[in-house]
PDB file of C-alpha atoms in Angstrom:
ATOM      1  CA  MET A  86     200.900 -60.602-223.804  1.00  0.00           C
ATOM      2  CA  ALA A  87     197.318 -59.501-223.099  1.00  0.00           C
ATOM      3  CA  ALA A  88     198.280 -58.365-219.618  1.00  0.00           C
ATOM      4  CA  ARG A  89     201.169 -56.309-221.072  1.00  0.00           C
ATOM      5  CA  THR A  90     198.799 -54.715-223.633  1.00  0.00           C
ATOM      6  CA  ALA A  91     196.370 -53.806-220.869  1.00  0.00           C
ATOM      7  CA  LEU A  92     199.159 -52.228-218.847  1.00  0.00           C
ATOM      8  CA  LEU A  93     200.284 -50.173-221.847  1.00  0.00           C
ATOM      9  CA  LEU A  94     196.700 -48.969-222.382  1.00  0.00           C
ATOM     10  CA  LEU A  95     196.563 -47.834-218.767  1.00  0.00           C
ATOM     11  CA  LEU A  96     199.892 -46.140-219.288  1.00  0.00           C
ATOM     12  CA  GLY A  97     198.503 -44.282-222.297  1.00  0.00           C
ATOM     13  CA  VAL A  98     195.497 -43.073-220.307  1.00  0.00           C
ATOM     14  CA  ALA A  99     197.810 -41.795-217.585  1.00  0.00           C
ATOM     15  CA  GLY A 100     200.049 -40.092-220.149  1.00  0.00           C
ATOM     16  CA  ALA A 101     197.085 -38.337-221.792  1.00  0.00           C
ATOM     17  CA  GLY A 102     196.808 -36.076-218.751  1.00  0.00           C
ATOM     18  CA  PRO A 103     200.356 -34.856-218.096  1.00  0.00           C
ATOM     19  CA  ALA A 104     199.438 -32.358-215.401  1.00  0.00           C
ATOM     20  CA  LEU A 105     197.654 -35.014-213.399  1.00  0.00           C
ATOM     21  CA  ALA A 106     200.427 -37.567-213.827  1.00  0.00           C
ATOM     22  CA  GLN A 107     203.123 -35.102-212.798  1.00  0.00           C
ATOM     23  CA  ALA A 108     201.186 -34.082-209.713  1.00  0.00           C
ATOM     24  CA  SER A 109     200.763 -37.698-208.528  1.00  0.00           C
ATOM     25  CA  ARG A 110     203.226 -40.044-206.925  1.00  0.00           C
ATOM     26  CA  GLY A 111     204.040 -43.328-208.627  1.00  0.00           C
ATOM     27  CA  ASP A 112     201.846 -45.425-206.363  1.00  0.00           C
ATOM     28  CA  ARG A 113     198.780 -43.519-207.624  1.00  0.00           C
ATOM     29  CA  GLU A 114     199.475 -44.292-211.281  1.00  0.00           C
ATOM     30  CA  PRO A 115     196.860 -46.563-212.938  1.00  0.00           C
ATOM     31  CA  VAL A 116     199.442 -48.927-214.405  1.00  0.00           C
ATOM     32  CA  TYR A 117     201.003 -49.408-210.977  1.00  0.00           C
ATOM     33  CA  ARG A 118     197.671 -49.966-209.206  1.00  0.00           C
ATOM     34  CA  GLU A 119     196.552 -52.491-211.826  1.00  0.00           C
ATOM     35  CA  CYS A 120     199.830 -54.392-211.497  1.00  0.00           C
ATOM     36  CA  LEU A 121     199.581 -54.359-207.698  1.00  0.00           C
ATOM     37  CA  THR A 122     196.034 -55.723-207.750  1.00  0.00           C
ATOM     38  CA  HIS A 123     196.998 -58.639-210.013  1.00  0.00           C
ATOM     39  CA  CYS A 124     200.182 -59.395-208.078  1.00  0.00           C
ATOM     40  CA  GLU A 125     198.430 -59.520-204.696  1.00  0.00           C
ATOM     41  CA  ARG A 126     195.631 -61.656-206.056  1.00  0.00           C
ATOM     42  CA  ARG A 127     198.121 -64.117-207.540  1.00  0.00           C
ATOM     43  CA  ASN A 128     200.854 -64.210-204.882  1.00  0.00           C
ATOM     44  CA  CYS A 129     199.546 -63.042-201.507  1.00  0.00           C
ATOM     45  CA  SER A 130     197.058 -65.745-200.618  1.00  0.00           C
ATOM     46  CA  GLY A 131     196.882 -69.523-200.617  1.00  0.00           C
ATOM     47  CA  PRO A 132     199.734 -71.426-202.300  1.00  0.00           C
ATOM     48  CA  GLY A 133     201.317 -68.200-203.612  1.00  0.00           C
ATOM     49  CA  LEU A 134     201.665 -66.780-200.104  1.00  0.00           C
ATOM     50  CA  ARG A 135     203.071 -70.059-198.747  1.00  0.00           C
ATOM     51  CA  HIS A 136     205.627 -70.083-201.559  1.00  0.00           C
ATOM     52  CA  PHE A 137     206.627 -66.482-200.814  1.00  0.00           C
ATOM     53  CA  ARG A 138     207.092 -67.169-197.099  1.00  0.00           C
ATOM     54  CA  SER A 139     209.087 -70.347-197.666  1.00  0.00           C
ATOM     55  CA  HIS A 140     211.506 -68.609-200.032  1.00  0.00           C
ATOM     56  CA  GLN A 141     211.779 -65.268-198.228  1.00  0.00           C
ATOM     57  CA  PRO A 142     215.329 -64.472-196.973  1.00  0.00           C
ATOM     58  CA  LEU A 143     215.699 -64.174-193.207  1.00  0.00           C
ATOM     59  CA  TYR A 144     216.904 -60.558-193.294  1.00  0.00           C
ATOM     60  CA  MET A 145     213.739 -59.520-195.177  1.00  0.00           C
ATOM     61  CA  SER A 146     211.418 -61.272-192.766  1.00  0.00           C
ATOM     62  CA  LEU A 147     213.213 -59.649-189.822  1.00  0.00           C
ATOM     63  CA  THR A 148     212.483 -56.198-191.284  1.00  0.00           C
ATOM     64  CA  GLY A 149     208.798 -57.066-191.682  1.00  0.00           C
ATOM     65  CA  TRP A 150     208.902 -57.289-195.485  1.00  0.00           C
ATOM     66  CA  THR A 151     205.536 -58.697-196.576  1.00  0.00           C
ATOM     67  CA  CYS A 152     204.132 -60.198-199.751  1.00  0.00           C
ATOM     68  CA  ARG A 153     202.371 -56.884-200.442  1.00  0.00           C
ATOM     69  CA  ASP A 154     205.690 -55.059-200.090  1.00  0.00           C
ATOM     70  CA  GLU A 155     207.240 -57.480-202.591  1.00  0.00           C
ATOM     71  CA  CYS A 156     204.412 -56.799-205.023  1.00  0.00           C
ATOM     72  CA  LYS A 157     204.872 -53.048-204.594  1.00  0.00           C
ATOM     73  CA  TYR A 158     208.553 -53.398-205.339  1.00  0.00           C
ATOM     74  CA  GLU A 159     208.059 -55.564-208.437  1.00  0.00           C
ATOM     75  CA  CYS A 160     205.258 -53.350-209.781  1.00  0.00           C
ATOM     76  CA  MET A 161     207.321 -50.226-209.195  1.00  0.00           C
ATOM     77  CA  TRP A 162     210.076 -51.488-211.502  1.00  0.00           C
ATOM     78  CA  LEU A 163     207.577 -52.814-214.036  1.00  0.00           C
ATOM     79  CA  THR A 164     205.939 -49.372-214.131  1.00  0.00           C
ATOM     80  CA  VAL A 165     209.310 -47.622-214.407  1.00  0.00           C
ATOM     81  CA  GLY A 166     210.330 -49.878-217.295  1.00  0.00           C
ATOM     82  CA  LEU A 167     207.088 -49.229-219.174  1.00  0.00           C
ATOM     83  CA  TYR A 168     207.290 -45.474-218.649  1.00  0.00           C
ATOM     84  CA  VAL A 169     210.880 -45.359-219.894  1.00  0.00           C
ATOM     85  CA  GLN A 170     210.020 -47.545-222.889  1.00  0.00           C
ATOM     86  CA  GLU A 171     207.086 -45.349-223.882  1.00  0.00           C
ATOM     87  CA  GLY A 172     208.946 -42.082-223.252  1.00  0.00           C
ATOM     88  CA  TYR A 173     206.835 -40.859-220.323  1.00  0.00           C
ATOM     89  CA  LYS A 174     208.188 -39.058-217.275  1.00  0.00           C
ATOM     90  CA  VAL A 175     209.036 -41.559-214.529  1.00  0.00           C
ATOM     91  CA  PRO A 176     206.990 -40.875-211.355  1.00  0.00           C
ATOM     92  CA  GLN A 177     208.274 -41.048-207.802  1.00  0.00           C
ATOM     93  CA  PHE A 178     207.294 -44.002-205.618  1.00  0.00           C
ATOM     94  CA  HIS A 179     206.879 -44.776-201.956  1.00  0.00           C
ATOM     95  CA  GLY A 180     208.859 -47.616-200.468  1.00  0.00           C
ATOM     96  CA  LYS A 181     212.424 -48.537-199.612  1.00  0.00           C
ATOM     97  CA  GLU A 182     214.991 -45.930-200.645  1.00  0.00           C
ATOM     98  CA  PRO A 183     218.431 -47.551-200.245  1.00  0.00           C
ATOM     99  CA  ALA A 184     220.406 -44.450-201.275  1.00  0.00           C
ATOM    100  CA  SER A 185     218.482 -42.189-198.885  1.00  0.00           C
ATOM    101  CA  ALA A 186     218.807 -44.763-196.109  1.00  0.00           C
ATOM    102  CA  PHE A 187     222.568 -45.029-196.620  1.00  0.00           C
ATOM    103  CA  ALA A 188     222.931 -41.239-196.826  1.00  0.00           C
ATOM    104  CA  SER A 189     220.937 -40.870-193.593  1.00  0.00           C
ATOM    105  CA  PHE A 190     223.217 -43.426-191.947  1.00  0.00           C
ATOM    106  CA  LEU A 191     226.278 -41.476-193.122  1.00  0.00           C
ATOM    107  CA  ASN A 192     224.797 -38.257-191.750  1.00  0.00           C
ATOM    108  CA  GLY A 193     224.246 -39.956-188.419  1.00  0.00           C
ATOM    109  CA  LEU A 194     227.786 -41.323-188.465  1.00  0.00           C
ATOM    110  CA  ALA A 195     229.168 -37.859-189.275  1.00  0.00           C
ATOM    111  CA  ASN A 196     227.159 -36.407-186.375  1.00  0.00           C
ATOM    112  CA  LEU A 197     228.497 -39.066-184.021  1.00  0.00           C
ATOM    113  CA  VAL A 198     232.109 -38.473-185.090  1.00  0.00           C
ATOM    114  CA  MET A 199     231.765 -34.704-184.755  1.00  0.00           C
ATOM    115  CA  LEU A 200     230.009 -35.064-181.400  1.00  0.00           C
ATOM    116  CA  ASN A 201     233.004 -36.995-180.078  1.00  0.00           C
ATOM    117  CA  ARG A 202     235.380 -34.404-181.535  1.00  0.00           C
ATOM    118  CA  TYR A 203     233.389 -31.629-179.903  1.00  0.00           C
ATOM    119  CA  LYS A 204     233.526 -33.390-176.525  1.00  0.00           C
ATOM    120  CA  ALA A 205     237.274 -33.923-176.921  1.00  0.00           C
ATOM    121  CA  ALA A 206     237.976 -30.309-177.934  1.00  0.00           C
ATOM    122  CA  VAL A 207     235.602 -28.353-175.696  1.00  0.00           C
ATOM    123  CA  PRO A 208     235.757 -28.475-171.868  1.00  0.00           C
ATOM    124  CA  ARG A 209     232.492 -29.025-170.023  1.00  0.00           C
ATOM    125  CA  SER A 210     232.882 -25.590-168.427  1.00  0.00           C
ATOM    126  CA  SER A 211     232.166 -23.867-171.748  1.00  0.00           C
ATOM    127  CA  PRO A 212     228.845 -21.963-171.498  1.00  0.00           C
ATOM    128  CA  MET A 213     227.387 -23.624-174.620  1.00  0.00           C
ATOM    129  CA  TYR A 214     228.702 -27.140-173.923  1.00  0.00           C
ATOM    130  CA  HIS A 215     225.522 -28.800-172.641  1.00  0.00           C
ATOM    131  CA  THR A 216     223.254 -27.069-175.160  1.00  0.00           C
ATOM    132  CA  CYS A 217     225.460 -28.206-178.055  1.00  0.00           C
ATOM    133  CA  ILE A 218     225.654 -31.759-176.715  1.00  0.00           C
ATOM    134  CA  ALA A 219     221.861 -31.897-176.438  1.00  0.00           C
ATOM    135  CA  PHE A 220     221.526 -30.610-180.011  1.00  0.00           C
ATOM    136  CA  ALA A 221     223.921 -33.324-181.222  1.00  0.00           C
ATOM    137  CA  TRP A 222     221.873 -36.082-179.580  1.00  0.00           C
ATOM    138  CA  VAL A 223     218.599 -34.699-180.973  1.00  0.00           C
ATOM    139  CA  SER A 224     220.215 -34.686-184.433  1.00  0.00           C
ATOM    140  CA  LEU A 225     221.551 -38.225-184.015  1.00  0.00           C
ATOM    141  CA  ASN A 226     218.086 -39.431-183.055  1.00  0.00           C
ATOM    142  CA  ALA A 227     216.600 -37.770-186.133  1.00  0.00           C
ATOM    143  CA  TRP A 228     219.132 -39.358-188.483  1.00  0.00           C
ATOM    144  CA  PHE A 229     218.524 -42.743-186.851  1.00  0.00           C
ATOM    145  CA  TRP A 230     214.802 -42.529-187.597  1.00  0.00           C
ATOM    146  CA  SER A 231     215.480 -41.190-191.080  1.00  0.00           C
ATOM    147  CA  THR A 232     217.605 -44.285-191.745  1.00  0.00           C
ATOM    148  CA  VAL A 233     214.904 -46.569-190.382  1.00  0.00           C
ATOM    149  CA  PHE A 234     212.149 -44.825-192.350  1.00  0.00           C
ATOM    150  CA  HIS A 235     213.994 -45.000-195.669  1.00  0.00           C
ATOM    151  CA  THR A 236     214.805 -48.644-194.984  1.00  0.00           C
ATOM    152  CA  ARG A 237     211.285 -49.669-193.978  1.00  0.00           C
ATOM    153  CA  GLU A 238     208.356 -47.328-194.554  1.00  0.00           C
ATOM    154  CA  THR A 239     205.466 -47.808-192.122  1.00  0.00           C
ATOM    155  CA  ASN A 240     203.072 -45.418-190.419  1.00  0.00           C
ATOM    156  CA  LEU A 241     205.243 -45.481-187.285  1.00  0.00           C
ATOM    157  CA  THR A 242     208.594 -44.944-189.015  1.00  0.00           C
ATOM    158  CA  GLU A 243     207.121 -42.177-191.193  1.00  0.00           C
ATOM    159  CA  LYS A 244     205.783 -40.310-188.164  1.00  0.00           C
ATOM    160  CA  MET A 245     209.027 -40.722-186.225  1.00  0.00           C
ATOM    161  CA  ASP A 246     210.993 -39.393-189.204  1.00  0.00           C
ATOM    162  CA  TYR A 247     208.763 -36.316-189.482  1.00  0.00           C
ATOM    163  CA  PHE A 248     208.532 -35.644-185.741  1.00  0.00           C
ATOM    164  CA  CYS A 249     212.257 -36.027-185.102  1.00  0.00           C
ATOM    165  CA  ALA A 250     213.063 -33.722-188.018  1.00  0.00           C
ATOM    166  CA  SER A 251     210.769 -31.113-186.480  1.00  0.00           C
ATOM    167  CA  ALA A 252     212.549 -31.578-183.145  1.00  0.00           C
ATOM    168  CA  VAL A 253     215.917 -30.813-184.805  1.00  0.00           C
ATOM    169  CA  ILE A 254     214.600 -27.580-186.326  1.00  0.00           C
ATOM    170  CA  LEU A 255     213.082 -26.493-183.007  1.00  0.00           C
ATOM    171  CA  HIS A 256     216.258 -27.349-181.115  1.00  0.00           C
ATOM    172  CA  SER A 257     218.266 -25.331-183.613  1.00  0.00           C
ATOM    173  CA  VAL A 258     216.027 -22.360-182.791  1.00  0.00           C
ATOM    174  CA  TYR A 259     216.670 -22.992-179.087  1.00  0.00           C
ATOM    175  CA  LEU A 260     220.420 -23.298-179.719  1.00  0.00           C
ATOM    176  CA  CYS A 261     220.349 -19.952-181.511  1.00  0.00           C
ATOM    177  CA  CYS A 262     218.299 -18.417-178.699  1.00  0.00           C
ATOM    178  CA  VAL A 263     220.742 -19.561-176.026  1.00  0.00           C
ATOM    179  CA  ARG A 264     223.749 -18.355-178.013  1.00  0.00           C
ATOM    180  CA  THR A 265     222.364 -14.941-178.932  1.00  0.00           C
ATOM    181  CA  LEU A 266     220.305 -14.036-175.859  1.00  0.00           C
ATOM    182  CA  GLY A 267     220.258 -16.823-173.290  1.00  0.00           C
ATOM    183  CA  LEU A 268     223.819 -16.497-171.986  1.00  0.00           C
ATOM    184  CA  LYS A 269     222.960 -13.064-170.601  1.00  0.00           C
ATOM    185  CA  ARG A 270     219.259 -13.751-169.996  1.00  0.00           C
ATOM    186  CA  PRO A 271     218.970 -17.423-168.947  1.00  0.00           C
ATOM    187  CA  ALA A 272     215.378 -16.989-167.754  1.00  0.00           C
ATOM    188  CA  PHE A 273     214.359 -15.833-171.228  1.00  0.00           C
ATOM    189  CA  ALA A 274     216.088 -18.814-172.863  1.00  0.00           C
ATOM    190  CA  THR A 275     214.343 -21.163-170.425  1.00  0.00           C
ATOM    191  CA  ALA A 276     210.952 -19.637-171.278  1.00  0.00           C
ATOM    192  CA  ILE A 277     211.630 -20.027-175.003  1.00  0.00           C
ATOM    193  CA  GLY A 278     212.723 -23.623-174.445  1.00  0.00           C
ATOM    194  CA  ILE A 279     209.488 -24.423-172.594  1.00  0.00           C
ATOM    195  CA  PHE A 280     207.445 -22.770-175.331  1.00  0.00           C
ATOM    196  CA  LEU A 281     209.224 -24.789-178.041  1.00  0.00           C
ATOM    197  CA  LEU A 282     208.667 -28.032-176.130  1.00  0.00           C
ATOM    198  CA  LEU A 283     204.956 -27.242-175.775  1.00  0.00           C
ATOM    199  CA  PHE A 284     204.749 -26.398-179.453  1.00  0.00           C
ATOM    200  CA  LEU A 285     206.386 -29.713-180.381  1.00  0.00           C
ATOM    201  CA  ALA A 286     203.994 -31.594-178.074  1.00  0.00           C
ATOM    202  CA  CYS A 287     200.963 -29.877-179.640  1.00  0.00           C
ATOM    203  CA  HIS A 288     202.359 -30.428-183.144  1.00  0.00           C
ATOM    204  CA  VAL A 289     202.893 -34.147-182.558  1.00  0.00           C
ATOM    205  CA  SER A 290     199.533 -34.537-180.789  1.00  0.00           C
ATOM    206  CA  TYR A 291     197.623 -32.928-183.653  1.00  0.00           C
ATOM    207  CA  LEU A 292     199.338 -35.009-186.333  1.00  0.00           C
ATOM    208  CA  THR A 293     198.920 -38.197-184.293  1.00  0.00           C
ATOM    209  CA  LEU A 294     195.490 -37.820-182.685  1.00  0.00           C
ATOM    210  CA  VAL A 295     193.589 -35.593-185.119  1.00  0.00           C
ATOM    211  CA  ARG A 296     194.978 -36.234-188.594  1.00  0.00           C
ATOM    212  CA  PHE A 297     198.341 -36.481-190.287  1.00  0.00           C
ATOM    213  CA  ASP A 298     198.228 -33.324-192.396  1.00  0.00           C
ATOM    214  CA  TYR A 299     201.251 -33.217-194.708  1.00  0.00           C
ATOM    215  CA  GLY A 300     200.468 -29.655-195.797  1.00  0.00           C
ATOM    216  CA  TYR A 301     200.275 -28.326-192.258  1.00  0.00           C
ATOM    217  CA  ASN A 302     203.453 -30.178-191.270  1.00  0.00           C
ATOM    218  CA  MET A 303     205.329 -28.675-194.219  1.00  0.00           C
ATOM    219  CA  VAL A 304     204.100 -25.129-193.535  1.00  0.00           C
ATOM    220  CA  ALA A 305     204.944 -25.404-189.821  1.00  0.00           C
ATOM    221  CA  ASN A 306     208.484 -26.597-190.540  1.00  0.00           C
ATOM    222  CA  VAL A 307     209.035 -23.956-193.243  1.00  0.00           C
ATOM    223  CA  VAL A 308     207.952 -21.156-190.888  1.00  0.00           C
ATOM    224  CA  ILE A 309     210.182 -22.430-188.075  1.00  0.00           C
ATOM    225  CA  GLY A 310     213.028 -22.951-190.536  1.00  0.00           C
ATOM    226  CA  LEU A 311     212.743 -19.370-191.799  1.00  0.00           C
ATOM    227  CA  LEU A 312     212.758 -18.074-188.217  1.00  0.00           C
ATOM    228  CA  ASN A 313     215.883 -20.135-187.577  1.00  0.00           C
ATOM    229  CA  LEU A 314     217.496 -18.850-190.792  1.00  0.00           C
ATOM    230  CA  LEU A 315     216.830 -15.172-190.118  1.00  0.00           C
ATOM    231  CA  TRP A 316     217.828 -15.377-186.454  1.00  0.00           C
ATOM    232  CA  TRP A 317     221.179 -17.055-187.147  1.00  0.00           C
ATOM    233  CA  LEU A 318     221.936 -14.791-190.121  1.00  0.00           C
ATOM    234  CA  GLY A 319     221.093 -11.651-188.148  1.00  0.00           C
ATOM    235  CA  TRP A 320     223.439 -12.659-185.326  1.00  0.00           C
ATOM    236  CA  CYS A 321     226.210 -13.598-187.775  1.00  0.00           C
ATOM    237  CA  MET A 322     225.993 -10.282-189.617  1.00  0.00           C
ATOM    238  CA  ARG A 323     226.276  -8.335-186.353  1.00  0.00           C
ATOM    239  CA  ASN A 324     229.321 -10.346-185.238  1.00  0.00           C
ATOM    240  CA  GLN A 325     231.205 -11.062-188.470  1.00  0.00           C
ATOM    241  CA  GLN A 326     233.909  -8.460-187.737  1.00  0.00           C
ATOM    242  CA  ARG A 327     234.391  -9.492-184.125  1.00  0.00           C
ATOM    243  CA  LEU A 328     234.165 -13.263-184.642  1.00  0.00           C
ATOM    244  CA  PRO A 329     235.953 -14.306-187.856  1.00  0.00           C
ATOM    245  CA  TYR A 330     234.714 -17.927-187.683  1.00  0.00           C
ATOM    246  CA  VAL A 331     231.019 -16.998-188.060  1.00  0.00           C
ATOM    247  CA  TRP A 332     231.401 -17.435-191.831  1.00  0.00           C
ATOM    248  CA  LYS A 333     230.983 -21.137-191.135  1.00  0.00           C
ATOM    249  CA  CYS A 334     227.554 -20.548-189.620  1.00  0.00           C
ATOM    250  CA  VAL A 335     226.544 -18.288-192.528  1.00  0.00           C
ATOM    251  CA  ALA A 336     227.681 -20.929-195.028  1.00  0.00           C
ATOM    252  CA  VAL A 337     225.774 -23.682-193.210  1.00  0.00           C
ATOM    253  CA  VAL A 338     222.513 -21.723-193.031  1.00  0.00           C
ATOM    254  CA  LEU A 339     222.633 -20.623-196.676  1.00  0.00           C
ATOM    255  CA  LEU A 340     223.747 -24.031-197.955  1.00  0.00           C
ATOM    256  CA  LEU A 341     220.942 -25.811-196.109  1.00  0.00           C
ATOM    257  CA  GLN A 342     218.382 -23.469-197.655  1.00  0.00           C
ATOM    258  CA  ALA A 343     219.896 -23.905-201.117  1.00  0.00           C
ATOM    259  CA  LEU A 344     220.120 -27.680-200.803  1.00  0.00           C
ATOM    260  CA  ALA A 345     216.491 -27.818-199.653  1.00  0.00           C
ATOM    261  CA  LEU A 346     215.561 -26.801-203.211  1.00  0.00           C
ATOM    262  CA  LEU A 347     216.554 -30.320-204.248  1.00  0.00           C
ATOM    263  CA  GLU A 348     213.351 -31.479-202.557  1.00  0.00           C
ATOM    264  CA  LEU A 349     211.395 -29.498-205.156  1.00  0.00           C
ATOM    265  CA  LEU A 350     213.104 -31.211-208.073  1.00  0.00           C
ATOM    266  CA  ASP A 351     211.595 -34.293-209.663  1.00  0.00           C
ATOM    267  CA  PHE A 352     213.810 -36.302-211.992  1.00  0.00           C
ATOM    268  CA  PRO A 353     214.466 -39.991-212.592  1.00  0.00           C
ATOM    269  CA  PRO A 354     217.064 -41.308-210.134  1.00  0.00           C
ATOM    270  CA  LEU A 355     220.634 -41.154-211.371  1.00  0.00           C
ATOM    271  CA  LEU A 356     221.667 -44.744-212.140  1.00  0.00           C
ATOM    272  CA  TRP A 357     218.153 -45.600-210.845  1.00  0.00           C
ATOM    273  CA  VAL A 358     219.508 -45.135-207.303  1.00  0.00           C
ATOM    274  CA  PHE A 359     220.137 -41.467-206.473  1.00  0.00           C
ATOM    275  CA  ASP A 360     216.951 -39.429-206.611  1.00  0.00           C
ATOM    276  CA  ALA A 361     216.671 -35.775-205.550  1.00  0.00           C
ATOM    277  CA  HIS A 362     215.913 -36.738-201.951  1.00  0.00           C
ATOM    278  CA  ALA A 363     218.957 -39.009-201.717  1.00  0.00           C
ATOM    279  CA  ILE A 364     221.222 -36.360-203.251  1.00  0.00           C
ATOM    280  CA  TRP A 365     219.904 -33.853-200.718  1.00  0.00           C
ATOM    281  CA  HIS A 366     220.739 -36.208-197.854  1.00  0.00           C
ATOM    282  CA  ILE A 367     224.226 -36.853-199.235  1.00  0.00           C
ATOM    283  CA  SER A 368     224.842 -33.116-199.654  1.00  0.00           C
ATOM    284  CA  THR A 369     224.060 -32.366-196.010  1.00  0.00           C
ATOM    285  CA  ILE A 370     226.946 -34.521-194.719  1.00  0.00           C
ATOM    286  CA  PRO A 371     229.725 -31.907-195.206  1.00  0.00           C
ATOM    287  CA  VAL A 372     227.321 -29.171-194.065  1.00  0.00           C
ATOM    288  CA  ASN A 373     226.805 -30.972-190.746  1.00  0.00           C
ATOM    289  CA  ILE A 374     230.574 -31.292-190.299  1.00  0.00           C
ATOM    290  CA  LEU A 375     231.028 -27.563-190.977  1.00  0.00           C
ATOM    291  CA  PHE A 376     228.368 -26.651-188.409  1.00  0.00           C
ATOM    292  CA  TYR A 377     230.075 -28.713-185.707  1.00  0.00           C
ATOM    293  CA  SER A 378     233.325 -26.955-186.600  1.00  0.00           C
ATOM    294  CA  PHE A 379     231.545 -23.652-185.971  1.00  0.00           C
ATOM    295  CA  LEU A 380     230.208 -24.918-182.646  1.00  0.00           C
ATOM    296  CA  VAL A 381     233.707 -25.953-181.543  1.00  0.00           C
ATOM    297  CA  ASP A 382     235.196 -22.561-182.477  1.00  0.00           C
ATOM    298  CA  ASP A 383     232.386 -20.651-180.816  1.00  0.00           C
ATOM    299  CA  SER A 384     232.396 -22.744-177.638  1.00  0.00           C
ATOM    300  CA  LEU A 385     236.156 -22.282-177.247  1.00  0.00           C
ATOM    301  CA  TYR A 386     235.795 -18.540-177.837  1.00  0.00           C
ATOM    302  CA  LEU A 387     233.122 -18.299-175.127  1.00  0.00           C
ATOM    303  CA  LEU A 388     235.288 -20.312-172.736  1.00  0.00           C
ATOM    304  CA  LYS A 389     238.209 -17.949-173.321  1.00  0.00           C
ATOM    305  CA  ALA A 390     236.004 -14.866-172.974  1.00  0.00           C
ATOM    306  CA  ASN A 391     234.611 -16.162-169.678  1.00  0.00           C
ATOM    307  CA  SER A 392     238.123 -16.829-168.371  1.00  0.00           C
ATOM    308  CA  ILE A 393     239.209 -13.247-169.169  1.00  0.00           C
ATOM    309  CA  ILE A 394     236.138 -11.849-167.435  1.00  0.00           C
ATOM    310  CA  LYS A 395     236.858 -13.918-164.306  1.00  0.00           C
ATOM    311  CA  ILE A 396     240.517 -12.808-164.258  1.00  0.00           C
ATOM    312  CA  ASP A 397     239.488  -9.190-164.606  1.00  0.00           C
TER     313      ASP A 397
END
């Protein structure tokens, strides 16, 4: 009872400063930190640790789930329960995100299915074939690491999730470059590709060897994403009369930007499972399918156009 009273007092202190509480993630909340300290002291050494290890399921030990992770999980739900009971806004926590992990897996599965459909529908002689295939594999790799990261959050899985996401954005810029300019100017597309690879190498090196700067990483990805958005939209607007299927590309670009706003929302998870991040991941599944449909249409158009040119 005394421990519960102490936790509620900490909760009241946190609630007295709403701006501070809203700006912080759940694992920085006083009630959570106090719970974590007590849990680790009680369960993560001596007899408590031996008991945890002897009763830990095999699948959890294989994923590297530790006593500290178990304490984080228990204290997260204790904190959530207290916040709901007292009427405070529920903060967001680090840790396992089953809904986001499952949504990432579904995105990867959708990419794999559409990759196979693309390979079945588009001959290898299409000018964009190899560039699209490479983009699909870069995307699959990113969704793999997103699934791993949301299943088991460590420094390595977090970095791989961030770096692979950056690689997808950069490869989308390269894909756009090849489609809009590179088919007629392959040397230019090659130069842009080299530049983007060097940028990715410098980006990863800085975040790995200097410091992992979340602010810089976000700004870098937003700038590249805006470049990607404007480049694709500009090309689509110029070709919408000539190529009727470009509406798919326009829809994909605009939907991705609109859905990204979900990342700015902060609300308690629906059914305590689907938070804004998970809903964003789920929403991108049909968008990915639509983009592959655009790539198939465009690749087949280019193949036909090349055949006519050769006949002429």
